[in-house]
Short mmCIF file of C-alpha atoms in Angstrom, two decimals:
data_model
loop_
_atom_site.label_atom_id
_atom_site.label_comp_id
_atom_site.label_asym_id
_atom_site.label_seq_id
_atom_site.Cartn_x
_atom_site.Cartn_y
_atom_site.Cartn_z
CA MET W 25 -13.14 -26.92 1.06
CA GLU W 26 -12.51 -27.18 4.73
CA SER W 27 -15.90 -28.92 6.75
CA SER W 28 -17.51 -27.15 9.90
CA LEU W 29 -15.68 -30.18 11.54
CA GLU W 30 -12.62 -28.77 10.04
CA SER W 31 -13.51 -25.83 11.80
CA ALA W 32 -14.50 -26.54 14.70
CA LEU W 33 -11.32 -28.86 15.41
CA ALA W 34 -9.23 -25.99 15.11
CA THR W 35 -10.40 -23.99 17.61
CA SER W 36 -11.32 -26.70 20.23
CA LYS W 37 -9.41 -29.29 22.96
CA SER W 38 -9.76 -32.26 20.75
CA VAL W 39 -11.12 -36.12 24.22
CA GLY W 40 -10.13 -39.36 21.80
CA TYR W 41 -10.43 -42.66 22.39
CA ALA W 42 -7.84 -45.69 22.36
CA PRO W 43 -9.35 -47.24 19.46
CA MET W 44 -10.17 -51.68 20.23
CA ARG W 45 -9.16 -54.22 17.76
CA ASP W 46 -12.42 -53.41 15.20
CA GLU W 47 -12.89 -49.86 15.59
CA PRO W 48 -11.30 -47.31 14.08
CA ASP W 49 -8.62 -44.79 14.36
CA PHE W 50 -9.43 -41.16 14.78
CA ALA W 51 -5.92 -40.27 15.30
CA ALA W 52 -5.10 -41.55 11.87
CA PHE W 53 -7.45 -38.44 11.32
CA LEU W 54 -6.42 -35.84 13.31
CA ARG W 55 -2.41 -36.87 11.56
CA ALA W 56 -3.82 -36.43 7.92
CA ARG W 57 -5.41 -33.00 8.26
CA ASP W 58 -2.37 -31.92 10.67
CA PHE W 59 -4.48 -30.98 13.35
CA PRO W 60 -2.60 -31.42 16.64
CA PRO W 61 -3.27 -35.08 18.44
CA ALA W 62 -6.15 -35.31 21.18
CA ASP W 63 -5.58 -34.13 24.27
CA TYR W 64 -7.25 -36.43 26.58
CA VAL W 65 -7.67 -40.45 25.15
CA ILE W 66 -10.59 -42.46 26.81
CA PRO W 67 -8.73 -46.03 27.58
CA ALA W 68 -10.52 -49.33 27.20
CA SER W 69 -11.61 -50.69 30.30
CA LYS W 70 -14.65 -52.01 31.00
CA GLU W 71 -14.15 -50.83 34.48
CA LEU W 72 -13.95 -47.34 34.16
CA ASP W 73 -16.35 -45.27 35.26
CA PRO W 74 -17.65 -42.57 32.88
CA GLU W 75 -18.84 -40.30 36.16
CA GLU W 76 -14.84 -40.87 37.27
CA VAL W 77 -14.03 -39.87 33.13
CA GLU W 78 -16.38 -36.82 33.03
CA ARG W 79 -15.34 -35.11 36.44
CA GLU W 80 -11.34 -35.57 34.62
CA LEU W 81 -12.44 -33.96 31.10
CA ARG W 82 -14.76 -30.72 33.63
CA ASP W 83 -11.64 -30.58 35.22
CA ARG W 84 -9.01 -29.95 32.67
CA TYR W 85 -11.34 -28.60 30.03
CA GLY W 86 -13.95 -26.19 31.87
CA GLU W 87 -15.45 -23.98 29.67
CA ASP W 88 -13.08 -24.82 26.83
CA ALA W 89 -14.83 -25.83 23.56
CA VAL W 90 -13.81 -29.64 22.83
CA ALA W 91 -14.74 -31.85 20.37
CA LEU W 92 -15.32 -35.58 21.83
CA PHE W 93 -14.76 -38.65 19.52
CA ILE W 94 -17.02 -41.27 20.02
CA PRO W 95 -16.27 -45.14 18.73
CA GLY W 96 -19.80 -47.03 18.22
CA ARG W 97 -21.15 -50.63 16.33
CA ALA W 98 -23.62 -48.28 14.23
CA PHE W 99 -24.48 -45.08 13.69
CA ASP W 100 -27.10 -43.23 11.32
CA LEU W 101 -26.96 -40.57 9.40
CA SER W 102 -29.46 -38.55 11.90
CA GLY W 103 -26.95 -39.07 14.34
CA THR W 104 -28.14 -42.09 16.38
CA ARG W 105 -25.01 -43.70 17.80
CA HIS W 106 -25.47 -47.93 19.27
CA GLY W 107 -22.27 -49.03 21.31
CA ARG W 108 -21.64 -52.04 23.01
CA GLY W 109 -24.73 -52.83 24.40
CA ARG W 110 -23.11 -51.51 28.22
CA GLY W 111 -24.58 -47.82 27.85
CA TRP W 112 -21.00 -46.14 28.92
CA TYR W 113 -20.83 -43.59 26.38
CA ASP W 114 -24.00 -42.46 26.76
CA ARG W 115 -23.40 -42.29 30.17
CA LEU W 116 -20.76 -40.22 29.64
CA LEU W 117 -22.36 -38.09 27.26
CA SER W 118 -25.77 -37.52 28.65
CA LYS W 119 -23.10 -35.56 31.75
CA LEU W 120 -20.36 -33.50 29.99
CA PRO W 121 -21.35 -30.09 28.78
CA GLU W 122 -23.26 -29.95 25.65
CA GLY W 123 -22.47 -27.57 23.89
CA TRP W 124 -18.93 -30.16 23.12
CA LEU W 125 -18.53 -30.96 20.07
CA ARG W 126 -19.34 -34.60 19.32
CA VAL W 127 -17.84 -37.12 16.14
CA GLY W 128 -19.69 -40.83 15.98
CA VAL W 129 -16.20 -42.51 14.23
CA LEU W 130 -17.33 -45.44 12.55
CA ASN W 131 -15.88 -47.64 8.97
CA GLU W 132 -18.38 -47.79 6.18
CA SER W 133 -19.50 -50.95 7.01
CA LEU W 134 -21.39 -49.32 10.29
CA LEU W 135 -23.34 -46.55 8.73
CA SER W 136 -27.36 -48.03 8.46
CA GLU W 137 -28.96 -47.12 5.42
CA THR W 138 -32.25 -47.07 7.67
CA PRO W 139 -32.36 -45.22 11.10
CA LEU W 140 -31.40 -46.85 14.00
CA SER W 141 -33.97 -46.51 17.18
CA ARG W 142 -33.03 -43.94 19.85
CA LYS W 143 -34.14 -44.66 22.82
CA GLU W 144 -34.17 -41.73 25.37
CA TRP W 145 -30.99 -42.44 27.04
CA ASP W 146 -29.21 -42.68 23.87
CA GLU W 147 -26.81 -39.51 23.37
CA PRO W 148 -26.47 -38.55 19.10
CA VAL W 149 -23.81 -37.50 17.62
CA ASP W 150 -23.19 -34.24 15.79
CA PHE W 151 -21.08 -35.20 13.11
CA LEU W 152 -19.07 -38.47 11.44
CA LEU W 153 -16.68 -39.45 10.56
CA ILE W 154 -16.71 -42.19 8.45
CA GLN W 155 -13.61 -44.38 7.00
CA ARG W 156 -13.13 -45.74 3.88
CA GLY W 157 -9.97 -47.39 2.93
CA ASN W 158 -7.58 -44.70 4.21
CA ASP W 159 -9.58 -41.43 4.12
CA PHE W 160 -12.28 -39.93 5.97
CA ASP W 161 -15.72 -38.37 5.39
CA ILE W 162 -17.97 -35.79 6.73
CA VAL W 163 -21.15 -35.94 7.74
CA GLU W 164 -22.66 -33.64 9.45
CA THR W 165 -26.03 -35.26 11.21
CA ASN W 166 -27.95 -31.79 12.92
CA ALA W 167 -28.91 -33.93 15.97
CA ARG W 168 -28.37 -31.42 17.97
CA ALA W 169 -28.11 -28.28 16.49
CA GLY W 170 -27.47 -24.92 18.08
CA MET W 171 -26.48 -26.92 21.02
CA VAL W 172 -22.75 -26.81 19.59
CA GLN W 173 -20.59 -24.74 22.09
CA SER W 174 -18.46 -21.89 19.52
CA LYS W 175 -16.30 -20.64 21.74
CA LYS W 176 -12.95 -20.61 21.17
CA SER W 177 -10.16 -22.21 22.93
CA PRO W 178 -7.09 -20.12 23.45
#
């Protein structure tokens, strides 16, 4: 049975990240489910300005439906995401269209059984893509219910 994430990916552009050595590779999920590779990959760079990336993504995708794959150090089932402590992805997500789908990508060891603290600047994710061995589980968080864009991309 196809998940609502998989349904959304069928009509969305994908934006991913260049995984650091301790981060799961979202591209393995796309390949395993026969989705095209990401249209854009955010490089792993401390010098990268989230506002520059935001402008580039808006210029590239405009009003298209977009699914953003986002790494993190910890996630909970309500969509709270903790990153590496610098707020880079929170700053990026706060500037992007609310309708763009947010997918947190994690190994099962990064899923917190207890709720994580969520600060006012923390940007939640709509789905969790949890890597368990060579497979992925999909969990819908409903963290931003009603905000996800339903517009279809050509």
